[in-house]
Amino acid sequence: MEAETWWRNTTIYQVYPRSYYDTSGNGIGDLAGIISKLDYIKGLGFETIWFSPFFDSPQADFGYDVSDYYQAAPEYGTQDDIFLLIEEVHKRNLKVVFDLVLNHTSDQHSWFLESRAGLDNPRRDWYIWRDGKGKRPPNNWKALPGGSGWHYDKTTDQWYYASFLPFQPDLNFRNPQVKKAMLDMVEFWLDKGVDGFRLDIFHSIFKDEKFRNNPPSRHFLPYNDEAGFFQEYKYTVNQPETVAFAREIRELIMSYRPERFLLGEIFASDEIKRDYLGEDQDGLNLVFLWDLPDAKITAADLRRVIEKYEKEYPDPYLPVYVLGNHDRKRVLSRVGENINLAKLLAVLIFTVRGIPVTYYGEEIGMLEGDSPTKTCLDPVGQRYKNVPSFLLNILDLYVNRDGCRTPMQWDPGKNAGFSETDGKLWMPLASNYLEQNVEKLESNSGSILSLYKDLLQLRKSSPVLITGDLKLLETPADVLAYEREIPGGKIGVFLNFSARERQIVTILPVEKVLYSLSSIDVRGDSIYLPAFSAAIIRYKLDIS
Ligand code: GLC
């Protein structure tokens, strides 16, 4: 029987619909395409699928600018296709997570068109409108990707606020009608069977009621948790009302069985993130953590990340282990195209205590695409088109997100098997599709794809890996090691990040090597790990 809190044990796979599989032949992925690949995802062994938005949208931010929360964008399909997707996911005993963009709509949403039409329009107060200060914006609030968050609208001589880009006006959640409209929509999808929601920039939902200026800050780079562009986001993110709203949505989903869950995209300190989760576990079920995708890939740094996650999110909190997503550089590119390192990271996320989230293509080692910022499609990248790429690299600023959104690499044939079109793909393929594609890797037992399948299988069959406590071990340099334990079961995980063999002395005898990356040697109380290899072992507990 399914556990009530199934989401505590799940594994998540993220699909970016535009890039998954095109059945209509227009070079753009679609809902029918996703449905036809559900067996592949099931075959990998994931249990939950999160879909980036496929709702109707002008696609100015590729779906994160919704113009109708009930309909599919025509290039992806119809509302019936969404219903069918939910049904087909469930048929395979998988769970479905929608991406919920609550903070803002598209500026083409009928609500905003009405709102901007006039001061006395009934929907005027659905968005955040203010008078300017003379010719200047109402206050100093900056948008998350930079620039003022305020945008002048000459029809009514007022300014509207947008936390993200100008075409994504923020809804006014202080207006009860707005809250109701959005919660009604959430209920609609819950009733249709959606099992969970990923909440897009949830930390931005409420802004200071008094519209106070944000204080100055020394942080000038964007995407810092709570500051950027020389400004502390004191009054624009993580307001107490947002934390309270997290509890309100949780209350709504709590009336559903089987349980549903909320996974928040939050940028905040760990302390604030815990507030969102709630001391009594009555807020968001899970929040994304960004230390791992930001970490240097060394044993020491990864150890620090795990240590921090364990300290800040002890049971019953659950850390979320993510390596990449549709906003971040492809993990294989991040590790200098060293597939061994990508494999070690996979071993890590499936063997630690927490929820692993995999972004499509990580399982086949997809590389970052090569899309120059000058001509990129990503609206964030376009803002930086005049900044030389060497400077972006020095500052380690990932602003052009085209590269991580290239089409899925299904086979080495035409368009990597993503689309039949003779025309252009919406986004060019990444360069390594001839070698790194599903068809080719499926028949290779040493491939990263086989590794993902094996790890998912192992995790599924191992209560120790799913729920066990985690204890970090003292190890030789370049080795990361930890134990997972439940009463009666203990597993050791050893990852060698160096280019040389490392010897590890175990305290307990090894009963069985459950998994190893390349063949390892166990002699007496020692495990010999070749360069860039990993071992997952079961200890013998009963030594009598
Ligand atoms: C989130 C999404 C990102 C989007 C932004 C605005 O950060 O992950 O892709 O551009 O919110 O909705």
XYZ file of N, CA and C in Angstrom, residues 237-486:
750
model
N 11.302 40.536 -0.935
C 11.209 39.067 -0.898
C 11.055 38.584 0.541
N 10.597 37.351 0.669
C 10.518 36.676 1.976
C 9.807 37.493 3.060
N 8.684 38.071 2.712
C 7.888 38.820 3.691
C 7.112 37.824 4.574
N 6.823 38.218 5.813
C 6.087 37.289 6.702
C 4.763 36.828 6.088
N 4.148 37.686 5.297
C 2.870 37.306 4.676
C 3.054 36.129 3.714
N 4.232 36.063 3.092
C 4.485 34.968 2.146
C 4.612 33.648 2.901
N 5.287 33.725 4.050
C 5.429 32.523 4.882
C 4.038 32.052 5.329
N 3.198 33.013 5.713
C 1.831 32.658 6.141
C 1.053 32.056 4.967
N 1.280 32.577 3.786
C 0.574 32.084 2.600
C 0.984 30.630 2.285
N 2.245 30.318 2.570
C 2.703 28.934 2.365
C 1.833 27.991 3.190
N 1.561 28.405 4.441
C 0.723 27.562 5.312
C -0.699 27.461 4.783
N -1.157 28.566 4.223
C -2.528 28.580 3.698
C -2.682 27.590 2.530
N -1.696 27.576 1.638
C -1.810 26.635 0.499
C -1.665 25.195 1.006
N -0.784 25.028 1.997
C -0.608 23.675 2.548
C -1.930 23.174 3.124
N -2.633 24.079 3.795
C -3.908 23.692 4.379
C -4.870 23.207 3.298
N -4.852 23.930 2.189
C -5.725 23.550 1.079
C -5.365 22.154 0.572
N -4.079 21.907 0.374
C -3.730 20.597 -0.213
C -3.876 19.461 0.791
N -3.858 19.819 2.092
C -3.960 18.772 3.112
C -5.302 18.049 3.108
N -6.304 18.671 2.465
C -7.615 18.003 2.472
C -7.680 16.913 1.398
N -6.621 16.756 0.629
C -6.646 15.768 -0.459
C -5.949 14.479 -0.073
N -6.465 13.379 -0.552
C -5.842 12.070 -0.380
C -5.779 11.387 -1.730
N -4.703 10.653 -2.103
C -3.445 10.600 -1.358
C -2.838 11.995 -1.213
N -1.885 12.128 -0.293
C -1.311 13.436 -0.002
C -0.736 14.107 -1.246
N -0.804 15.405 -1.265
C -0.183 16.207 -2.329
C 0.964 16.979 -1.690
N 1.854 17.541 -2.486
C 2.953 18.271 -1.859
C 3.342 19.539 -2.608
N 4.038 20.422 -1.871
C 4.478 21.712 -2.404
C 5.996 21.805 -2.307
N 6.606 22.138 -3.418
C 8.067 22.261 -3.467
C 8.383 23.694 -3.900
N 8.928 24.475 -2.969
C 9.079 25.904 -3.233
C 10.406 26.294 -3.841
N 10.347 27.153 -4.843
C 11.571 27.806 -5.314
C 11.749 29.050 -4.457
N 12.663 28.925 -3.497
C 12.863 29.986 -2.520
C 14.333 30.369 -2.531
N 14.604 31.643 -2.528
C 15.969 32.101 -2.337
C 15.987 32.842 -1.000
N 16.626 32.235 -0.017
C 16.616 32.802 1.337
C 17.647 32.077 2.176
N 17.888 32.598 3.381
C 18.771 31.894 4.313
C 18.085 30.595 4.726
N 18.878 29.684 5.292
C 18.282 28.420 5.734
C 17.239 28.656 6.821
N 17.504 29.654 7.648
C 16.570 29.943 8.729
C 15.188 30.307 8.151
N 15.210 31.176 7.164
C 13.935 31.580 6.554
C 13.301 30.410 5.800
N 14.155 29.624 5.152
C 13.598 28.461 4.444
C 12.875 27.537 5.421
N 13.453 27.392 6.616
C 12.774 26.545 7.615
C 11.438 27.166 8.038
N 11.397 28.500 8.073
C 10.108 29.157 8.373
C 9.050 28.749 7.346
N 9.457 28.726 6.083
C 8.511 28.340 5.036
C 8.029 26.895 5.250
N 8.957 26.045 5.714
C 8.586 24.633 5.917
C 7.701 24.490 7.152
N 7.900 25.398 8.100
C 7.066 25.406 9.303
C 7.644 24.513 10.383
N 7.702 25.065 11.596
C 8.244 24.295 12.717
C 7.453 23.004 12.915
N 6.158 23.102 12.659
C 5.308 21.913 12.813
C 5.064 21.215 11.482
N 5.956 21.461 10.530
C 5.816 20.818 9.209
C 4.456 21.143 8.590
N 4.047 22.400 8.758
C 2.721 22.750 8.245
C 2.801 23.815 7.147
N 4.003 24.022 6.611
C 4.156 24.975 5.506
C 4.414 24.222 4.216
N 5.363 24.726 3.409
C 5.730 23.998 2.192
C 6.305 22.646 2.613
N 6.082 21.627 1.800
C 6.623 20.308 2.164
C 8.132 20.270 1.969
N 8.570 20.935 0.893
C 9.987 20.902 0.537
C 10.382 22.242 -0.069
N 11.652 22.585 0.060
C 12.160 23.769 -0.670
C 13.457 23.384 -1.371
N 13.692 24.012 -2.503
C 14.960 23.770 -3.194
C 16.105 24.347 -2.374
N 17.228 23.644 -2.385
C 18.450 24.139 -1.750
C 19.478 24.349 -2.860
N 20.236 25.421 -2.744
C 21.114 25.805 -3.863
C 22.599 25.627 -3.574
N 22.941 25.108 -2.388
C 24.372 24.958 -2.095
C 25.025 23.941 -3.027
N 24.309 22.855 -3.323
C 24.914 21.829 -4.173
C 25.128 22.334 -5.605
N 24.102 22.924 -6.243
C 24.378 23.409 -7.602
C 25.403 24.541 -7.638
N 25.657 25.188 -6.501
C 26.659 26.262 -6.476
C 28.038 25.767 -6.039
N 28.113 24.525 -5.557
C 29.357 24.066 -4.918
C 30.464 23.774 -5.928
N 31.709 23.862 -5.431
C 32.844 23.353 -6.216
C 32.780 21.840 -6.125
N 33.166 21.164 -7.214
C 33.030 19.711 -7.189
C 34.326 19.077 -6.664
N 34.509 19.203 -5.363
C 35.614 18.527 -4.690
C 35.001 17.795 -3.502
N 35.729 16.776 -3.039
C 35.201 16.010 -1.908
C 34.964 16.934 -0.714
N 35.907 17.861 -0.483
C 35.798 18.727 0.700
C 34.568 19.637 0.608
N 34.353 20.227 -0.564
C 33.213 21.142 -0.697
C 31.884 20.403 -0.629
N 31.840 19.248 -1.247
C 30.587 18.490 -1.228
C 30.282 18.003 0.182
N 31.351 17.692 0.900
C 31.173 17.294 2.294
C 30.550 18.441 3.090
N 31.060 19.639 2.834
C 30.506 20.823 3.527
C 29.014 20.995 3.221
N 28.652 20.752 1.957
C 27.236 20.894 1.575
C 26.368 19.893 2.350
N 26.807 18.647 2.350
C 26.007 17.619 3.033
C 25.913 17.938 4.531
N 27.053 18.364 5.078
C 27.092 18.699 6.502
C 26.082 19.805 6.814
N 26.072 20.803 5.928
C 25.162 21.932 6.132
C 23.700 21.482 5.991
N 23.422 20.721 4.961
C 22.039 20.262 4.762
C 21.572 19.449 5.976
N 22.472 18.599 6.479
C 22.108 17.756 7.630
C 21.864 18.605 8.874
N 22.703 19.631 9.030
C 22.579 20.486 10.212
C 21.321 21.363 10.125
N 21.092 21.922 8.957
C 19.978 22.867 8.811
C 18.627 22.177 8.593
N 18.651 20.978 8.052
C 17.380 20.292 7.735
C 17.350 18.878 8.317
N 17.535 18.780 9.658
C 17.491 17.442 10.255
C 16.083 16.865 10.148
N 15.978 15.554 10.217
C 14.684 14.907 10.214
C 13.773 15.584 11.260
N 12.529 15.882 11.026
C 11.712 15.486 9.876
C 11.843 16.395 8.647
N 12.704 17.418 8.697
C 12.935 18.171 7.456
C 13.642 17.253 6.470
N 13.510 17.560 5.200
C 14.155 16.737 4.178
C 14.878 17.640 3.185
N 16.196 17.488 3.066
C 16.889 18.299 2.065
C 16.543 17.865 0.634
N 16.599 18.811 -0.284
C 16.351 18.507 -1.694
C 17.685 18.631 -2.430
N 18.085 17.546 -3.075
C 19.382 17.516 -3.773
C 19.171 17.692 -5.269
N 19.605 18.846 -5.765
C 19.416 19.152 -7.176
C 20.762 19.573 -7.753
N 21.044 19.116 -8.976
C 22.323 19.472 -9.615
C 22.147 20.572 -10.644
N 20.983 20.622 -11.249
C 20.756 21.619 -12.296
C 19.275 21.772 -12.538
N 18.919 22.756 -13.337
C 17.537 22.916 -13.789
C 17.541 23.820 -15.024
N 16.376 24.310 -15.398
C 16.261 25.083 -16.632
C 16.814 26.507 -16.489
N 17.389 26.827 -15.340
C 17.979 28.155 -15.127
C 19.482 28.067 -14.892
N 20.034 26.855 -14.926
C 21.434 26.690 -14.521
C 22.246 25.946 -15.563
N 23.540 26.219 -15.538
C 24.433 25.575 -16.498
C 24.351 24.056 -16.351
N 24.344 23.345 -17.475
C 24.334 21.882 -17.466
C 25.456 21.345 -16.588
N 25.133 20.347 -15.796
C 26.102 19.874 -14.807
C 27.374 19.340 -15.463
N 27.252 18.666 -16.609
C 28.459 18.122 -17.249
C 29.393 19.250 -17.706
N 28.817 20.351 -18.109
C 29.651 21.502 -18.501
C 30.285 22.124 -17.261
N 29.551 22.110 -16.184
C 30.067 22.678 -14.939
C 31.286 21.921 -14.419
N 31.310 20.618 -14.667
C 32.433 19.821 -14.152
C 33.509 19.624 -15.224
N 33.612 20.581 -16.136
C 34.672 20.530 -17.146
C 34.539 19.340 -18.072
N 33.304 18.933 -18.348
C 32.999 17.825 -19.266
C 33.614 16.511 -18.801
N 33.880 16.404 -17.518
C 34.423 15.164 -16.973
C 33.256 14.257 -16.554
N 32.937 13.299 -17.418
C 31.761 12.454 -17.184
C 31.887 11.664 -15.875
N 33.134 11.388 -15.484
C 33.331 10.664 -14.212
C 32.807 11.479 -13.040
N 33.062 12.784 -13.097
C 32.572 13.635 -12.006
C 31.041 13.700 -12.022
N 30.466 13.769 -13.232
C 28.996 13.787 -13.328
C 28.427 12.490 -12.738
N 29.125 11.397 -12.960
C 28.659 10.113 -12.420
C 28.750 10.108 -10.889
N 29.841 10.637 -10.362
C 29.980 10.672 -8.905
C 28.868 11.520 -8.280
N 28.536 12.617 -8.950
C 27.452 13.468 -8.428
C 26.121 12.722 -8.429
N 25.931 11.902 -9.455
C 24.695 11.107 -9.495
C 24.669 10.131 -8.322
N 25.792 9.472 -8.068
C 25.834 8.541 -6.934
C 25.473 9.306 -5.662
N 26.022 10.515 -5.558
C 25.756 11.306 -4.348
C 24.257 11.588 -4.174
N 23.621 12.138 -5.207
C 22.235 12.591 -4.973
C 21.259 11.437 -4.706
N 21.609 10.233 -5.190
C 20.681 9.115 -4.951
C 21.002 8.314 -3.687
N 22.082 8.680 -3.001
C 22.431 7.894 -1.812
C 22.451 8.719 -0.529
N 22.224 10.026 -0.628
C 22.168 10.842 0.585
C 20.736 10.835 1.132
N 20.554 11.446 2.296
C 19.210 11.541 2.873
C 18.520 12.766 2.277
N 17.494 12.535 1.500
C 16.797 13.673 0.912
C 16.109 13.285 -0.371
N 15.581 14.317 -1.042
C 14.844 14.076 -2.291
C 15.736 14.465 -3.465
N 16.094 13.488 -4.321
C 16.887 13.832 -5.500
C 16.006 14.353 -6.634
N 16.461 15.411 -7.296
C 15.726 15.948 -8.447
C 16.684 15.976 -9.641
N 16.256 15.352 -10.725
C 17.105 15.282 -11.923
C 16.467 16.092 -13.047
N 17.264 16.917 -13.675
C 16.798 17.712 -14.814
C 17.013 16.882 -16.080
N 15.992 16.819 -16.936
C 16.074 15.971 -18.136
C 17.441 16.139 -18.818
N 17.977 15.040 -19.271
C 19.255 15.115 -19.994
C 20.475 14.923 -19.112
N 20.308 15.140 -17.799
C 21.451 14.875 -16.909
C 21.794 13.396 -16.952
N 20.745 12.581 -17.131
C 20.947 11.128 -17.102
C 21.687 10.623 -18.345
N 21.809 11.481 -19.366
C 22.580 11.053 -20.552
C 23.796 11.957 -20.757
N 24.100 12.754 -19.776
C 25.292 13.600 -19.880
C 25.184 14.630 -20.995
N 24.062 15.343 -21.038
C 23.946 16.410 -22.041
C 24.827 17.593 -21.651
N 25.436 18.177 -22.657
C 26.283 19.343 -22.425
C 25.485 20.622 -22.643
N 26.043 21.699 -22.157
C 25.504 23.021 -22.411
C 25.517 23.288 -23.929
N 24.423 23.835 -24.464
C 24.409 24.218 -25.868
C 25.244 25.472 -26.081
N 25.517 25.751 -27.332
C 26.388 26.881 -27.611
C 25.566 28.013 -28.224
N 24.950 28.812 -27.372
C 24.109 29.892 -27.881
C 24.710 31.225 -27.436
N 25.255 31.991 -28.377
C 25.892 33.248 -27.973
C 24.877 34.196 -27.336
N 25.292 34.867 -26.273
C 24.380 35.758 -25.564
C 23.837 36.851 -26.482
N 24.658 37.267 -27.433
C 24.233 38.345 -28.355
C 22.943 38.010 -29.091
N 22.769 36.717 -29.421
C 21.602 36.348 -30.226
C 20.691 35.360 -29.497
N 20.834 35.283 -28.169
C 20.104 34.234 -27.455
C 18.590 34.479 -27.421
N 17.841 33.422 -27.130
C 16.380 33.525 -27.034
C 15.945 33.899 -25.626
N 16.754 33.533 -24.663
C 16.382 33.760 -23.268
C 16.287 35.272 -22.973
N 15.112 35.699 -22.469
C 14.946 37.137 -22.214
C 15.898 37.667 -21.139
N 16.341 36.803 -20.234
C 17.316 37.271 -19.230
C 18.663 37.467 -19.925
N 19.061 36.478 -20.723
C 20.313 36.578 -21.467
C 20.355 37.833 -22.330
N 19.221 38.130 -22.965
C 19.185 39.300 -23.860
C 19.543 40.600 -23.145
N 19.244 40.664 -21.850
C 19.564 41.883 -21.101
C 21.071 42.074 -20.961
N 21.799 40.972 -21.132
C 23.251 41.022 -20.950
C 23.985 40.930 -22.283
N 23.267 41.187 -23.376
C 23.874 40.892 -24.671
C 25.091 41.773 -24.974
N 25.194 42.889 -24.296
C 26.365 43.738 -24.542
C 27.501 43.504 -23.557
N 27.302 42.574 -22.640
C 28.389 42.274 -21.690
C 29.251 41.175 -22.303
N 30.555 41.418 -22.456
C 31.400 40.398 -23.085
C 31.388 39.085 -22.307
N 31.444 37.968 -23.049
C 31.286 36.677 -22.361
C 32.435 36.400 -21.388
N 33.638 36.953 -21.661
C 34.730 36.686 -20.708
C 34.396 37.295 -19.346
N 33.717 38.443 -19.384
C 33.368 39.100 -18.121
C 32.303 38.279 -17.364
N 31.328 37.785 -18.125
C 30.294 36.938 -17.498
C 30.946 35.715 -16.881
N 31.974 35.181 -17.578
C 32.669 33.996 -17.052
C 33.445 34.325 -15.792
N 34.163 35.463 -15.822
C 34.952 35.846 -14.648
C 34.029 36.014 -13.443
N 32.893 36.637 -13.689
C 31.954 36.879 -12.583
C 31.130 35.633 -12.252
N 31.340 34.593 -13.055
C 30.593 33.360 -12.896
C 29.078 33.626 -12.932
N 28.698 34.442 -13.882
C 27.284 34.807 -14.023
C 26.650 33.973 -15.126
N 25.680 33.159 -14.783
C 24.976 32.373 -15.796
C 23.670 33.101 -16.108
N 23.687 33.870 -17.168
C 22.501 34.682 -17.460
C 21.802 34.273 -18.745
N 22.517 33.539 -19.598
C 21.903 33.100 -20.842
C 21.520 31.633 -20.672
N 20.218 31.396 -20.460
C 19.772 30.061 -20.091
C 19.437 29.169 -21.295
N 19.713 29.651 -22.503
C 19.460 28.823 -23.700
C 20.216 27.496 -23.614
N 21.454 27.589 -23.138
C 22.361 26.434 -23.185
C 21.870 25.210 -22.439
N 21.068 25.426 -21.386
C 20.612 24.254 -20.615
C 19.227 23.801 -21.073
N 18.739 24.415 -22.162
C 17.368 24.087 -22.591
C 17.341 23.431 -23.979
N 18.466 22.871 -24.407
C 18.523 22.300 -25.758
C 17.699 21.007 -25.815
N 17.282 20.627 -27.043
C 16.413 19.444 -27.167
C 17.040 18.162 -26.621
N 16.183 17.343 -26.061
C 16.584 16.038 -25.532
C 17.213 15.218 -26.656
N 18.265 14.489 -26.296
C 19.024 13.719 -27.281
C 18.612 12.251 -27.239
N 17.683 11.920 -28.142
C 17.124 10.566 -28.108
C 17.963 9.557 -28.887
N 18.483 9.991 -30.041
C 19.314 9.071 -30.842
C 20.304 9.883 -31.666
N 21.219 9.190 -32.370
C 22.252 9.951 -33.088
C 21.776 10.454 -34.455
N 20.503 10.202 -34.786
C 20.000 10.553 -36.120
C 19.606 12.020 -36.253
N 18.747 12.246 -37.242
C 18.285 13.601 -37.549
C 17.691 14.287 -36.310
N 18.110 15.489 -36.077
C 17.628 16.282 -34.928
C 17.712 15.524 -33.598
N 18.667 14.627 -33.512
C 18.868 13.809 -32.310
C 17.598 13.043 -31.924
N 16.745 12.809 -32.922
C 15.514 12.053 -32.648
C 14.467 12.876 -31.922
N 14.720 14.175 -31.749
C 13.788 15.029 -31.008
C 12.602 15.442 -31.872
N 12.859 15.633 -33.169
C 11.819 16.153 -34.059
C 12.083 15.671 -35.472
N 10.973 15.521 -36.229
C 11.073 15.100 -37.623
C 11.287 16.280 -38.555
N 11.219 17.462 -38.016
C 11.172 18.634 -38.892
C 12.407 18.761 -39.799
N 12.176 19.289 -40.998
C 13.293 19.640 -41.880
C 13.675 21.092 -41.650
N 12.811 21.764 -40.902
C 13.087 23.182 -40.613
C 13.959 23.316 -39.369
N 13.839 24.475 -38.731
C 14.687 24.741 -37.569
C 14.066 24.203 -36.288
N 14.923 23.745 -35.384
C 14.444 23.415 -34.046
C 14.316 24.725 -33.280
N 13.429 24.755 -32.296
C 13.244 26.026 -31.566
C 14.563 26.457 -30.921
N 15.381 25.450 -30.587
C 16.686 25.711 -29.969
C 17.667 24.711 -30.573
N 18.828 25.165 -31.012
C 19.767 24.199 -31.612
C 20.221 23.137 -30.619
N 20.611 21.985 -31.150
C 21.064 20.878 -30.308
C 22.396 21.203 -29.641
N 22.652 20.542 -28.519
C 23.990 20.625 -27.919
C 24.932 19.748 -28.758
N 26.219 20.006 -28.628
C 27.172 19.411 -29.572
C 27.385 17.902 -29.388
N 27.108 17.363 -28.219
C 27.538 15.970 -27.988
C 26.453 14.917 -28.248
N 25.467 15.256 -29.064
C 24.341 14.316 -29.201
C 24.702 13.034 -29.956
N 25.770 13.068 -30.760
C 26.130 11.851 -31.492
C 26.593 10.746 -30.540
N 27.281 11.166 -29.481
C 27.770 10.165 -28.513
C 26.810 10.012 -27.335
N 26.327 11.149 -26.838
C 25.497 11.096 -25.629
C 24.023 11.153 -26.025
N 23.443 10.020 -26.276
C 22.004 9.980 -26.576
C 21.430 8.690 -26.012
N 20.119 8.696 -25.828
C 19.465 7.575 -25.145
C 19.748 6.253 -25.853
N 19.558 6.249 -27.175
C 19.709 4.988 -27.911
C 21.088 4.373 -27.692
N 22.097 5.215 -27.832
C 23.464 4.706 -27.720
C 23.796 4.268 -26.286
N 23.389 5.067 -25.329
C 23.792 4.782 -23.945
C 23.010 3.622 -23.340
N 21.815 3.402 -23.872
C 20.986 2.323 -23.323
C 21.647 0.968 -23.468
N 22.434 0.817 -24.530
C 23.040 -0.502 -24.765
C 24.443 -0.600 -24.143
N 24.790 0.387 -23.345
C 26.130 0.369 -22.749
C 26.012 0.313 -21.226
N 26.425 -0.812 -20.658
C 26.214 -0.994 -19.220
C 27.104 -0.075 -18.379
N 28.124 0.496 -18.995
C 28.994 1.392 -18.221
C 28.620 2.855 -18.397
N 27.489 3.123 -19.064
C 27.156 4.520 -19.374
C 26.517 5.228 -18.187
N 26.489 6.543 -18.270
C 25.855 7.335 -17.209
C 24.368 6.987 -17.129
N 23.757 6.689 -18.269
C 22.328 6.332 -18.278
C 22.094 5.036 -17.481
N 22.966 4.049 -17.716
C 22.832 2.800 -16.951
C 23.039 3.064 -15.466
N 23.958 3.961 -15.168
C 24.211 4.295 -13.765
C 22.951 4.869 -13.113
N 22.307 5.812 -13.800
C 21.076 6.401 -13.241
C 20.048 5.305 -12.956
N 19.876 4.412 -13.926
C 18.882 3.339 -13.735
C 19.249 2.464 -12.548
N 20.527 2.091 -12.483
C 20.964 1.215 -11.390
C 20.770 1.898 -10.036
N 21.127 3.185 -9.976
C 21.016 3.896 -8.697
C 19.559 4.017 -8.265
N 18.700 4.317 -9.235
C 17.274 4.453 -8.906
C 16.709 3.117 -8.429
N 17.139 2.061 -9.072
C 16.702 0.719 -8.688
C 17.176 0.388 -7.279
N 18.456 0.664 -7.043
C 19.049 0.360 -5.745
C 18.341 1.126 -4.638
N 18.113 2.418 -4.893
C 17.454 3.254 -3.892
C 16.058 2.730 -3.579
N 15.357 2.378 -4.647
C 13.979 1.896 -4.471
C 13.922 0.637 -3.614
N 14.944 -0.200 -3.762
C 14.889 -1.485 -3.044
C 15.603 -1.416 -1.697
N 16.013 -0.207 -1.295
C 16.791 -0.117 -0.068
C 16.207 0.883 0.923
N 15.472 0.376 1.916
C 14.918 1.286 2.932
C 16.010 2.108 3.615
N 17.221 1.544 3.728
C 18.308 2.292 4.376
C 18.613 3.561 3.579
N 18.686 3.424 2.246
C 19.000 4.602 1.425
C 17.850 5.599 1.410
N 16.641 5.113 1.547
C 15.501 6.039 1.489
C 15.347 6.800 2.803
N 15.397 6.066 3.916
C 15.051 6.752 5.163
C 16.168 6.797 6.208
N 17.277 6.112 5.942
C 18.320 6.018 6.972
C 18.909 7.358 7.383
N 19.407 7.405 8.614
C 20.166 8.586 9.070
C 21.435 8.679 8.251
N 22.015 9.867 8.228
C 23.270 10.029 7.500
C 24.363 10.495 8.445
N 25.519 9.827 8.343
C 26.670 10.257 9.141
C 27.884 10.381 8.230
N 28.496 11.556 8.234
C 29.696 11.744 7.407
C 30.875 11.063 8.080
N 31.778 10.512 7.276
C 32.933 9.795 7.824
C 34.222 10.570 7.557
N 35.196 10.373 8.466
C 36.531 10.942 8.232
C 37.204 10.088 7.163
N 37.791 10.727 6.187
C 38.358 9.963 5.067
C 39.671 10.567 4.602
N 40.427 9.819 3.778
C 41.597 10.431 3.146
C 41.157 11.593 2.255
N 42.103 12.492 1.935
C 41.780 13.646 1.078
C 41.153 13.161 -0.221
N 40.292 13.957 -0.786
C 39.633 13.694 -2.073
C 38.576 12.588 -2.021
N 38.356 12.042 -0.849
C 37.307 11.021 -0.759
C 36.171 11.577 0.092
N 34.966 11.349 -0.394
C 33.777 11.725 0.368
C 33.109 10.429 0.793
N 32.797 10.322 2.064
C 32.210 9.064 2.528
C 31.172 9.321 3.600
N 30.132 8.538 3.577
C 29.098 8.649 4.608
C 28.422 7.303 4.800
N 27.786 7.204 5.951
C 27.022 5.987 6.241
C 25.554 6.346 6.331
N 24.740 5.415 5.938
C 23.298 5.550 6.112
C 22.854 4.391 6.991
N 21.966 4.669 7.929
C 21.629 3.610 8.877
C 20.180 3.654 9.323
N 19.579 2.478 9.385
C 18.304 2.295 10.088
C 18.540 1.130 11.046
